[in-house]
Short mmCIF file of C-alpha atoms and ligand atoms in Angstrom, two decimals:
data_model
loop_
_atom_site.label_atom_id
_atom_site.label_comp_id
_atom_site.label_asym_id
_atom_site.label_seq_id
_atom_site.Cartn_x
_atom_site.Cartn_y
_atom_site.Cartn_z
CA MET A 1 -60.73 48.89 -57.45
CA PRO A 2 -60.34 45.09 -57.24
CA GLY A 3 -63.48 43.09 -56.52
CA ILE A 4 -64.10 40.09 -54.25
CA ARG A 5 -62.08 37.65 -56.37
CA SER A 6 -58.84 39.46 -55.55
CA GLN A 7 -59.07 38.05 -52.05
CA PHE A 8 -59.22 34.49 -53.28
CA SER A 9 -57.19 32.23 -55.58
CA LYS A 10 -57.91 32.43 -59.28
CA ASP A 11 -59.81 29.14 -59.41
CA PHE A 12 -62.01 29.84 -56.41
CA ILE A 13 -65.63 29.24 -57.41
CA PHE A 14 -68.51 31.73 -56.59
CA GLY A 15 -72.02 30.47 -56.93
CA ALA A 16 -75.54 30.73 -55.66
CA ALA A 17 -77.72 27.90 -54.36
CA THR A 18 -81.32 26.77 -54.43
CA ALA A 19 -83.23 23.49 -53.83
CA ALA A 20 -85.87 21.77 -55.89
CA TYR A 21 -88.81 21.75 -53.44
CA GLN A 22 -88.19 25.39 -52.52
CA ILE A 23 -88.37 26.68 -56.07
CA GLU A 24 -89.64 24.30 -58.76
CA GLY A 25 -93.33 23.97 -58.11
CA SER A 26 -94.29 20.40 -57.25
CA LYS A 27 -97.65 20.49 -58.98
CA PHE A 28 -96.05 20.37 -62.42
CA GLY A 29 -94.39 17.76 -64.57
CA GLY A 30 -95.79 14.58 -62.92
CA CYS A 31 -94.03 15.23 -59.64
CA GLY A 32 -95.37 12.91 -56.92
CA GLU A 33 -96.41 14.00 -53.44
CA SER A 34 -93.47 14.33 -51.20
CA ILE A 35 -93.24 14.23 -47.40
CA TRP A 36 -93.28 18.10 -47.51
CA ASP A 37 -96.50 18.32 -49.46
CA HIS A 38 -97.94 15.85 -46.90
CA PHE A 39 -96.47 17.80 -43.94
CA ALA A 40 -97.88 21.18 -45.25
CA LYS A 41 -101.31 19.62 -45.77
CA ASN A 42 -101.32 18.47 -42.19
CA GLY A 43 -100.51 21.82 -40.73
CA GLY A 44 -96.77 21.69 -40.52
CA THR A 45 -96.09 25.01 -42.15
CA GLU A 46 -96.94 28.69 -41.68
CA ASN A 47 -100.30 29.40 -43.39
CA GLY A 48 -100.39 25.90 -44.78
CA ASP A 49 -97.89 27.09 -47.39
CA ASP A 50 -96.37 24.44 -49.62
CA GLY A 51 -94.06 24.06 -52.60
CA SER A 52 -96.86 23.30 -55.11
CA LEU A 53 -96.12 26.61 -57.04
CA ALA A 54 -93.17 27.98 -55.20
CA CYS A 55 -91.20 30.10 -57.67
CA ASP A 56 -92.51 28.23 -60.75
CA HIS A 57 -88.93 27.58 -61.58
CA PHE A 58 -90.13 24.43 -63.49
CA HIS A 59 -91.36 26.81 -66.18
CA ARG A 60 -88.95 29.71 -65.55
CA PHE A 61 -85.57 27.97 -65.11
CA GLU A 62 -84.17 29.65 -68.24
CA GLU A 63 -84.88 33.10 -66.79
CA ASP A 64 -83.45 32.16 -63.39
CA LEU A 65 -80.24 30.78 -64.90
CA ASP A 66 -79.85 34.04 -66.77
CA LEU A 67 -79.84 35.77 -63.40
CA LEU A 68 -76.92 33.75 -62.32
CA VAL A 69 -75.00 34.69 -65.37
CA ASP A 70 -76.03 38.20 -65.05
CA ALA A 71 -74.69 38.30 -61.51
CA GLY A 72 -71.40 36.97 -62.59
CA PHE A 73 -71.47 33.66 -60.75
CA ASP A 74 -69.45 30.75 -61.86
CA ALA A 75 -71.57 27.85 -60.62
CA TYR A 76 -75.10 26.91 -59.62
CA ARG A 77 -75.97 24.63 -56.71
CA PHE A 78 -79.27 22.89 -57.20
CA SER A 79 -80.98 19.72 -56.15
CA PHE A 80 -82.80 16.94 -57.84
CA SER A 81 -86.18 16.08 -56.52
CA TRP A 82 -86.68 12.40 -55.62
CA SER A 83 -90.43 12.89 -55.83
CA ARG A 84 -90.20 14.40 -59.38
CA LEU A 85 -88.09 11.60 -60.72
CA PHE A 86 -89.76 8.80 -58.83
CA PRO A 87 -93.17 9.97 -57.83
CA ASP A 88 -94.23 6.78 -56.16
CA GLY A 89 -90.77 6.01 -55.02
CA LYS A 90 -90.41 3.23 -57.62
CA ASN A 91 -91.23 4.21 -61.12
CA LEU A 92 -89.39 6.72 -63.22
CA ASN A 93 -91.34 9.82 -64.36
CA ILE A 94 -90.10 10.60 -67.86
CA GLU A 95 -91.24 14.21 -67.70
CA GLY A 96 -89.03 14.64 -64.51
CA LEU A 97 -86.16 13.03 -66.29
CA ASP A 98 -86.54 15.46 -69.23
CA PHE A 99 -86.78 18.33 -66.95
CA TYR A 100 -83.50 17.73 -65.28
CA LYS A 101 -81.90 16.91 -68.58
CA GLN A 102 -82.98 20.29 -69.94
CA LEU A 103 -82.00 22.03 -66.78
CA LEU A 104 -78.58 20.60 -66.87
CA ASP A 105 -78.15 21.47 -70.61
CA ALA A 106 -79.32 25.00 -69.79
CA ILE A 107 -76.82 25.34 -66.93
CA ASN A 108 -73.82 23.98 -68.96
CA SER A 109 -74.70 25.88 -72.09
CA ARG A 110 -74.46 29.11 -70.11
CA GLY A 111 -70.99 28.14 -68.92
CA LEU A 112 -72.20 27.68 -65.34
CA ARG A 113 -70.78 24.81 -63.30
CA PRO A 114 -73.54 22.53 -62.06
CA PHE A 115 -73.22 21.32 -58.41
CA GLY A 116 -76.01 18.75 -58.02
CA THR A 117 -77.48 17.49 -54.83
CA ALA A 118 -79.39 14.22 -54.83
CA TYR A 119 -81.51 14.81 -51.69
CA HIS A 120 -82.56 18.18 -50.37
CA TRP A 121 -85.51 16.78 -48.29
CA ASP A 122 -88.35 15.95 -50.74
CA MET A 123 -88.63 12.22 -50.15
CA PRO A 124 -91.63 10.70 -52.00
CA GLN A 125 -94.51 10.41 -49.58
CA ALA A 126 -94.95 6.78 -50.73
CA LEU A 127 -91.66 6.13 -49.01
CA GLY A 128 -92.44 8.38 -46.12
CA GLN A 129 -95.42 6.15 -45.47
CA LEU A 130 -93.06 3.08 -45.38
CA GLY A 131 -91.14 4.67 -42.47
CA GLY A 132 -89.20 7.46 -44.23
CA TRP A 133 -85.58 7.82 -42.79
CA THR A 134 -86.38 5.58 -39.82
CA VAL A 135 -86.16 2.35 -41.83
CA ARG A 136 -83.19 0.67 -43.45
CA GLU A 137 -85.04 -0.10 -46.71
CA ASN A 138 -85.35 3.60 -47.44
CA ALA A 139 -81.64 4.13 -46.93
CA GLU A 140 -81.18 1.38 -49.44
CA ARG A 141 -83.64 2.93 -51.77
CA PHE A 142 -81.77 6.22 -51.43
CA GLY A 143 -78.63 4.39 -52.48
CA ASP A 144 -80.30 3.15 -55.69
CA TYR A 145 -81.74 6.57 -56.34
CA MET A 146 -78.33 8.24 -55.99
CA GLY A 147 -76.83 5.61 -58.33
CA PHE A 148 -79.48 6.52 -60.89
CA ILE A 149 -78.62 10.21 -60.50
CA ALA A 150 -74.93 9.58 -61.04
CA ARG A 151 -75.57 7.21 -64.02
CA THR A 152 -78.07 9.50 -65.71
CA PHE A 153 -76.73 13.00 -64.96
CA GLY A 154 -73.17 12.39 -63.86
CA ASP A 155 -71.60 13.41 -67.23
CA GLY A 156 -73.23 16.84 -67.00
CA LEU A 157 -72.43 17.54 -63.40
CA GLU A 158 -69.31 19.18 -61.85
CA ASN A 159 -69.86 17.15 -58.77
CA LEU A 160 -72.57 15.37 -56.78
CA VAL A 161 -73.71 15.69 -53.13
CA SER A 162 -75.52 12.87 -51.44
CA ILE A 163 -77.61 14.52 -48.78
CA ASN A 164 -78.13 18.15 -47.74
CA GLU A 165 -77.90 18.77 -43.99
CA PRO A 166 -78.47 15.34 -42.44
CA TRP A 167 -79.03 17.07 -39.07
CA CYS A 168 -82.18 18.61 -40.50
CA VAL A 169 -83.26 15.38 -42.19
CA ALA A 170 -82.92 13.38 -38.92
CA TRP A 171 -82.90 15.42 -35.83
CA LEU A 172 -84.91 18.54 -36.76
CA SER A 173 -87.46 16.38 -38.46
CA HIS A 174 -87.77 13.40 -36.04
CA TYR A 175 -86.95 14.84 -32.70
CA LEU A 176 -87.63 18.55 -32.73
CA GLY A 177 -90.63 17.93 -34.96
CA GLU A 178 -90.07 21.23 -36.98
CA HIS A 179 -89.57 19.65 -40.42
CA ALA A 180 -91.35 16.74 -42.23
CA PRO A 181 -92.45 14.35 -41.03
CA GLY A 182 -92.81 16.41 -37.87
CA LEU A 183 -91.96 13.64 -35.30
CA LYS A 184 -90.92 14.39 -31.68
CA ASP A 185 -89.58 11.00 -30.84
CA LEU A 186 -85.99 10.13 -29.71
CA ASN A 187 -86.38 6.55 -30.96
CA SER A 188 -87.32 7.64 -34.49
CA ALA A 189 -84.56 10.28 -34.34
CA ALA A 190 -81.87 7.83 -33.43
CA SER A 191 -82.94 5.52 -36.21
CA ALA A 192 -83.04 8.41 -38.64
CA ASN A 193 -79.65 9.65 -37.36
CA HIS A 194 -78.21 6.33 -38.39
CA PHE A 195 -80.13 5.56 -41.55
CA VAL A 196 -79.50 9.04 -43.11
CA CYS A 197 -75.77 8.32 -42.60
CA LEU A 198 -76.25 4.84 -44.13
CA GLY A 199 -78.21 6.29 -46.96
CA HIS A 200 -75.25 8.71 -47.65
CA GLY A 201 -72.74 5.80 -47.61
CA LEU A 202 -74.77 3.56 -49.92
CA GLY A 203 -75.38 6.48 -52.10
CA VAL A 204 -71.64 7.23 -52.34
CA GLN A 205 -71.00 3.65 -53.24
CA ALA A 206 -73.66 3.49 -55.90
CA ALA A 207 -72.63 6.79 -57.43
CA ARG A 208 -68.96 5.84 -57.40
CA ALA A 209 -69.76 2.86 -59.53
CA GLU A 210 -71.45 5.13 -62.13
CA THR A 211 -69.32 8.15 -62.33
CA ALA A 212 -65.79 9.50 -61.94
CA LYS A 213 -67.09 12.89 -60.79
CA PRO A 214 -66.31 14.09 -57.22
CA ILE A 215 -68.86 12.90 -54.65
CA GLY A 216 -69.46 14.61 -51.28
CA ILE A 217 -71.86 15.54 -48.59
CA VAL A 218 -73.21 18.83 -47.34
CA LEU A 219 -73.36 19.42 -43.55
CA ASN A 220 -74.74 22.20 -41.59
CA PHE A 221 -72.96 23.59 -38.59
CA THR A 222 -74.26 25.71 -35.71
CA PRO A 223 -71.37 26.04 -33.35
CA GLY A 224 -72.27 26.23 -29.62
CA ARG A 225 -71.12 28.84 -27.15
CA VAL A 226 -71.15 28.93 -23.34
CA GLU A 227 -70.79 31.81 -21.08
CA ASN A 228 -67.93 30.21 -19.07
CA ARG A 229 -66.11 26.94 -18.90
CA SER A 230 -67.76 25.49 -15.83
CA ASP A 231 -67.90 21.69 -15.86
CA SER A 232 -71.62 21.68 -16.35
CA ASN A 233 -71.35 24.07 -19.24
CA ILE A 234 -68.62 22.10 -20.86
CA SER A 235 -70.58 18.88 -20.57
CA ALA A 236 -73.62 20.59 -22.06
CA LEU A 237 -71.56 21.96 -24.86
CA GLU A 238 -70.03 18.54 -25.64
CA ARG A 239 -73.50 16.89 -25.76
CA TYR A 240 -74.78 19.65 -27.99
CA GLU A 241 -71.78 19.64 -30.34
CA ALA A 242 -71.95 15.85 -30.66
CA VAL A 243 -75.55 15.76 -31.73
CA THR A 244 -75.54 19.02 -33.76
CA ASN A 245 -72.15 19.33 -35.34
CA THR A 246 -70.15 16.22 -35.12
CA TRP A 247 -72.47 13.25 -35.46
CA TYR A 248 -72.48 13.21 -39.25
CA LEU A 249 -69.06 14.67 -39.63
CA SER A 250 -67.42 12.09 -37.50
CA ALA A 251 -69.47 9.25 -39.03
CA VAL A 252 -68.56 10.12 -42.70
CA THR A 253 -64.84 10.97 -41.96
CA LYS A 254 -64.01 8.45 -39.25
CA GLY A 255 -66.78 5.87 -39.23
CA LYS A 256 -67.56 6.62 -35.61
CA TYR A 257 -70.29 8.41 -33.76
CA PRO A 258 -69.16 10.89 -31.14
CA HIS A 259 -69.21 9.52 -27.61
CA ALA A 260 -71.06 12.48 -25.96
CA ALA A 261 -74.13 11.63 -28.14
CA LEU A 262 -73.61 7.85 -28.46
CA SER A 263 -73.75 7.39 -24.69
CA GLU A 264 -77.43 8.46 -24.79
CA LEU A 265 -78.51 7.33 -28.29
CA GLU A 266 -76.75 3.96 -28.55
CA PRO A 267 -79.46 1.89 -26.93
CA LEU A 268 -81.89 3.34 -29.48
CA LEU A 269 -79.80 2.78 -32.54
CA PRO A 270 -80.88 0.08 -35.04
CA ARG A 271 -79.52 -3.43 -34.29
CA ASN A 272 -76.02 -4.07 -35.58
CA TRP A 273 -75.60 -0.47 -36.52
CA GLN A 274 -71.78 -0.95 -36.12
CA ARG A 275 -71.66 -3.08 -39.14
CA ASP A 276 -72.72 -0.14 -41.31
CA MET A 277 -69.99 2.14 -40.31
CA GLU A 278 -67.53 1.05 -42.90
CA ILE A 279 -70.13 1.87 -45.64
CA ILE A 280 -70.81 5.18 -43.98
CA ARG A 281 -67.13 6.15 -44.06
CA ASP A 282 -66.62 5.33 -47.69
CA PRO A 283 -64.24 7.89 -48.94
CA ILE A 284 -65.66 11.07 -50.26
CA ASP A 285 -63.95 13.81 -52.25
CA PHE A 286 -65.22 16.95 -50.59
CA ILE A 287 -67.46 18.31 -47.86
CA GLY A 288 -69.82 21.15 -48.14
CA ILE A 289 -70.30 23.48 -45.16
CA ASN A 290 -73.65 25.28 -44.60
CA TYR A 291 -73.33 28.00 -42.08
CA TYR A 292 -75.79 30.57 -40.79
CA THR A 293 -75.48 31.18 -36.99
CA THR A 294 -74.14 30.06 -33.59
CA GLN A 295 -76.04 29.39 -30.36
CA MET A 296 -75.30 30.43 -26.76
CA LEU A 297 -76.19 27.50 -24.47
CA ARG A 298 -76.61 26.42 -20.98
CA PRO A 299 -77.46 23.17 -19.28
CA GLY A 300 -81.17 22.37 -18.93
CA GLY A 301 -84.05 22.12 -21.38
CA GLN A 302 -86.26 19.23 -22.05
CA GLY A 303 -84.80 16.01 -23.44
CA PHE A 304 -81.42 15.18 -25.07
CA PRO A 305 -78.87 16.92 -25.37
CA HIS A 306 -80.12 18.65 -22.21
CA VAL A 307 -79.33 22.17 -23.20
CA GLU A 308 -81.24 25.37 -23.67
CA THR A 309 -80.41 28.39 -25.63
CA VAL A 310 -79.75 31.77 -24.11
CA ASP A 311 -80.51 34.99 -25.81
CA ARG A 312 -77.59 37.23 -26.60
CA ASN A 313 -77.21 40.83 -27.49
CA LEU A 314 -76.08 40.17 -31.10
CA PRO A 315 -77.63 41.44 -34.33
CA LYS A 316 -80.21 38.91 -35.66
CA THR A 317 -81.56 37.91 -38.93
CA ASP A 318 -85.30 37.83 -39.82
CA MET A 319 -85.07 34.09 -38.78
CA GLY A 320 -84.13 35.41 -35.28
CA TRP A 321 -80.64 33.86 -35.79
CA ASP A 322 -77.66 35.63 -34.20
CA ILE A 323 -75.16 36.97 -36.72
CA GLU A 324 -71.65 35.92 -35.81
CA PRO A 325 -69.27 35.45 -38.73
CA LYS A 326 -66.66 33.99 -36.38
CA GLY A 327 -68.80 30.88 -36.19
CA LEU A 328 -68.03 30.20 -39.78
CA THR A 329 -64.36 30.12 -38.97
CA ASP A 330 -65.05 27.66 -36.21
CA ALA A 331 -67.13 25.47 -38.50
CA ILE A 332 -64.35 25.45 -41.15
CA ASN A 333 -61.71 24.55 -38.40
CA LEU A 334 -63.91 21.80 -36.99
CA VAL A 335 -64.29 20.18 -40.42
CA SER A 336 -60.59 20.49 -41.23
CA GLN A 337 -59.67 18.82 -37.87
CA TYR A 338 -61.82 15.88 -38.77
CA ALA A 339 -60.87 15.79 -42.46
CA PRO A 340 -57.45 17.44 -42.95
CA ASP A 341 -56.71 18.23 -46.57
CA MET A 342 -60.32 17.47 -47.64
CA PRO A 343 -61.41 19.98 -50.31
CA LEU A 344 -64.15 22.15 -48.77
CA TYR A 345 -66.93 24.34 -50.15
CA ILE A 346 -69.02 26.80 -48.40
CA THR A 347 -72.25 25.50 -49.92
CA GLU A 348 -74.71 27.74 -48.19
CA ASN A 349 -74.43 31.10 -46.35
CA GLY A 350 -76.76 33.99 -46.33
CA MET A 351 -79.56 35.60 -44.30
CA ALA A 352 -83.29 36.18 -44.23
CA SER A 353 -84.17 39.81 -44.20
CA GLU A 354 -87.59 41.44 -44.12
CA LYS A 355 -86.26 44.25 -46.32
CA SER A 356 -87.47 43.71 -49.88
CA ILE A 357 -85.33 45.33 -52.61
CA SER A 358 -82.93 47.51 -50.70
CA ASP A 359 -81.16 45.05 -48.37
CA PRO A 360 -77.93 46.58 -46.93
CA ASP A 361 -78.06 44.16 -43.98
CA ARG A 362 -77.66 41.23 -46.36
CA ILE A 363 -74.78 42.90 -48.20
CA LYS A 364 -73.02 43.35 -44.91
CA TYR A 365 -73.66 39.80 -43.91
CA TYR A 366 -72.09 38.55 -47.12
CA GLN A 367 -69.09 40.89 -46.72
CA ASP A 368 -68.36 39.85 -43.23
CA HIS A 369 -68.63 36.15 -43.91
CA LEU A 370 -66.61 36.44 -47.11
CA ASP A 371 -63.90 38.02 -45.15
CA VAL A 372 -63.83 35.01 -42.88
CA VAL A 373 -63.74 32.62 -45.81
CA ALA A 374 -60.93 34.54 -47.55
CA LYS A 375 -58.84 34.35 -44.45
CA ALA A 376 -59.46 30.57 -43.93
CA ALA A 377 -58.70 29.85 -47.57
CA GLN A 378 -55.30 31.21 -47.17
CA THR A 379 -54.34 27.94 -45.33
CA LEU A 380 -57.11 25.49 -45.98
CA PRO A 381 -58.33 23.93 -49.29
CA ILE A 382 -61.60 25.95 -49.57
CA LYS A 383 -62.55 25.71 -53.16
CA GLY A 384 -65.77 27.84 -53.37
CA TYR A 385 -68.52 29.75 -51.79
CA PHE A 386 -72.28 29.62 -52.51
CA ALA A 387 -74.77 32.37 -51.53
CA TRP A 388 -78.05 31.07 -50.22
CA SER A 389 -80.18 31.80 -52.01
CA LEU A 390 -80.51 32.96 -55.65
CA LEU A 391 -84.26 33.49 -55.13
CA ASP A 392 -86.65 34.18 -52.40
CA ASN A 393 -88.33 30.85 -51.93
CA PHE A 394 -90.32 28.36 -49.87
CA GLU A 395 -88.62 28.50 -46.43
CA TRP A 396 -89.85 25.15 -45.15
CA ALA A 397 -91.98 25.38 -41.96
CA PHE A 398 -91.93 29.29 -42.39
CA GLY A 399 -93.58 29.04 -45.70
CA TYR A 400 -93.04 32.19 -47.85
CA LYS A 401 -92.65 34.49 -44.87
CA LYS A 402 -88.93 34.52 -44.77
CA ARG A 403 -86.92 35.81 -47.62
CA PHE A 404 -83.28 34.65 -48.20
CA GLY A 405 -83.05 35.62 -51.98
CA LEU A 406 -80.68 37.86 -53.88
CA VAL A 407 -83.69 38.22 -56.09
CA TYR A 408 -87.05 39.24 -54.85
CA VAL A 409 -89.95 37.07 -55.98
CA ASP A 410 -93.52 38.45 -56.11
CA TYR A 411 -95.43 35.18 -55.47
CA GLU A 412 -98.63 36.58 -57.07
CA THR A 413 -97.01 37.50 -60.36
CA GLN A 414 -93.82 35.47 -60.23
CA GLN A 415 -92.00 38.64 -61.26
CA ARG A 416 -88.30 38.63 -60.28
CA THR A 417 -86.71 41.85 -59.11
CA LYS A 418 -82.94 42.04 -58.34
CA LYS A 419 -82.32 43.20 -54.80
CA ASP A 420 -79.31 45.49 -53.92
CA SER A 421 -77.52 42.43 -52.72
CA PHE A 422 -77.72 40.92 -56.15
CA LYS A 423 -76.28 44.08 -57.56
CA TRP A 424 -73.58 44.05 -54.92
CA TRP A 425 -72.53 40.51 -55.99
CA GLN A 426 -72.72 41.63 -59.63
CA SER A 427 -70.51 44.67 -59.13
CA GLU A 428 -67.91 42.67 -56.99
CA LEU A 429 -67.70 39.76 -59.49
CA VAL A 430 -67.73 41.99 -62.55
CA ARG A 431 -65.15 44.44 -61.04
CA SER A 432 -62.98 41.45 -60.30
CA LEU A 433 -62.72 40.82 -64.03
CA ALA A 434 -61.59 44.38 -64.83
O1 IFM P 501 -83.56 27.24 -46.83
C1 IFM P 501 -82.74 26.51 -46.11
C2 IFM P 501 -82.10 25.42 -46.98
O2 IFM P 501 -83.05 24.62 -47.61
C3 IFM P 501 -81.17 24.53 -46.17
N1 IFM P 501 -80.24 25.23 -45.35
C4 IFM P 501 -80.82 26.40 -44.71
C5 IFM P 501 -81.62 27.30 -45.49
C6 IFM P 501 -82.19 28.51 -44.59
O3 IFM P 501 -82.87 28.04 -43.57
#
C-alpha cells in the first residue's frame, strides 16, 4: 500500500519542528537569561515552569536527531536561541556558537535538511529590559543578529526564517499578556506590531547580504468564523482578521497594514512608521504557515478588535482548541491571495493531547490535515509540511502540562518514548519508499 508521499509530488519535504527555548535547556552552555526565563520567574507560566532544563536537548541532540531519521523525516525545523548566542544581547558566547555548529553538522551528516529560524521568542532579557519589541533599537539589533546567523550558519542551512509567529511576539505578548513580557497595553502592542515587522525586514536585508539561501518568515493563522453574515458580524470578522491574520501577511507582502486594524492602531504606531514599510516588504523567498485551529466570533468583548469567541460543538485538542482542518485550507488560500506563486511550507501543525503513548487522536489530526495539504498542493506551490512537534516540550505559559510531541518525554528521567503517532509517521514515510 502506498504511503503518504504518494499523495504529494516527489520533492515534497516532510519534517518535524521544535524551538530552542522549548527543548534545549537554557541553564547550559553559557546561555543568558531570556525574556521567557524572566517571565517564568515572575509568575507568567503554569507552576513557574521554565525552559532551564526542558528536554535537555543541549546534551541529547544526537539522540533526538536520530529520532527524526528513524521516523523517516527529510527535514528538521529548529531555531537558534538569541540568548544562547548573545547572552547579554551584545557579546558572542563561544559555547553557544559551538553548540549550533555541532548541531548543524549533526543535522547535515544525517542527511536531514536544516530549516533554521532566527527568532522563536527567546530574546535576551538584557534587551527585554531596554524595551523588547516595543523599541526600534531592538528591531535594529535583531537585524544585526539575523545577519550574524546568515553569515555564520548560512552555508549549512537549507533556508532561514526571520521570525516565528509575529502575532504571538507582538499581540499575544503585549496586548493579551499571555506570553513574555506579559503586557496588556495597546500602546505597547501597536509599537511591537510595527517593530516586529521592521525587525523582520531588517533581518531579511542583513541576511540577504550574507547568504544566497532562501529567506522567509513564518506566520500563524487562526481563521475567524461567524454564525451569519450580519453587518456587525462582518465588521467584527474584518477587525479580527486584520489584527490576527493579515497584519503581518499584508505588511511583508504588500508593505501595507490592513485598514480594519490600522483605523484603530494608527494613532498608536511609532512616528514615521510609513517610512519603514519598504524595508518590511523587502522580497522574501517563501512563507511558512503555522496552523492549529479556527475561532467562532461575535462582536463584543473588551478592547480591540472588539470580538469575543463563541464555543462550538467541535472536537477539541488538549489546549481547548477546536479541530477544524478546513481552516488550514482557508489559511493557505489567504496566503496565496496575498502572495500568488510564493513557495509555501506548512511549518507547524499538530495537536496537544493528554494521551501519552497511545495517541490515536493525534494520528487522526495529522491524517485529516495532511489530506487538506495534499489537495491544496495540487494547485499551489506548497513545498513541505512539518509536524509540531518532534518532542513533548515546554509549551510556554502552559509549562510542561501540554504535550504536542510525537515522542513522549519523561521530564524526570529525560527518557524518550515513541508514541503511536511517531510510529504512524514512520510507517507512512517508510511505506512510501517501498
Ligand atoms: O509550541 C508552540 C510553538 O512554539 C509555536 N507555535 C504554536 C505551538 C503550539 O502552541
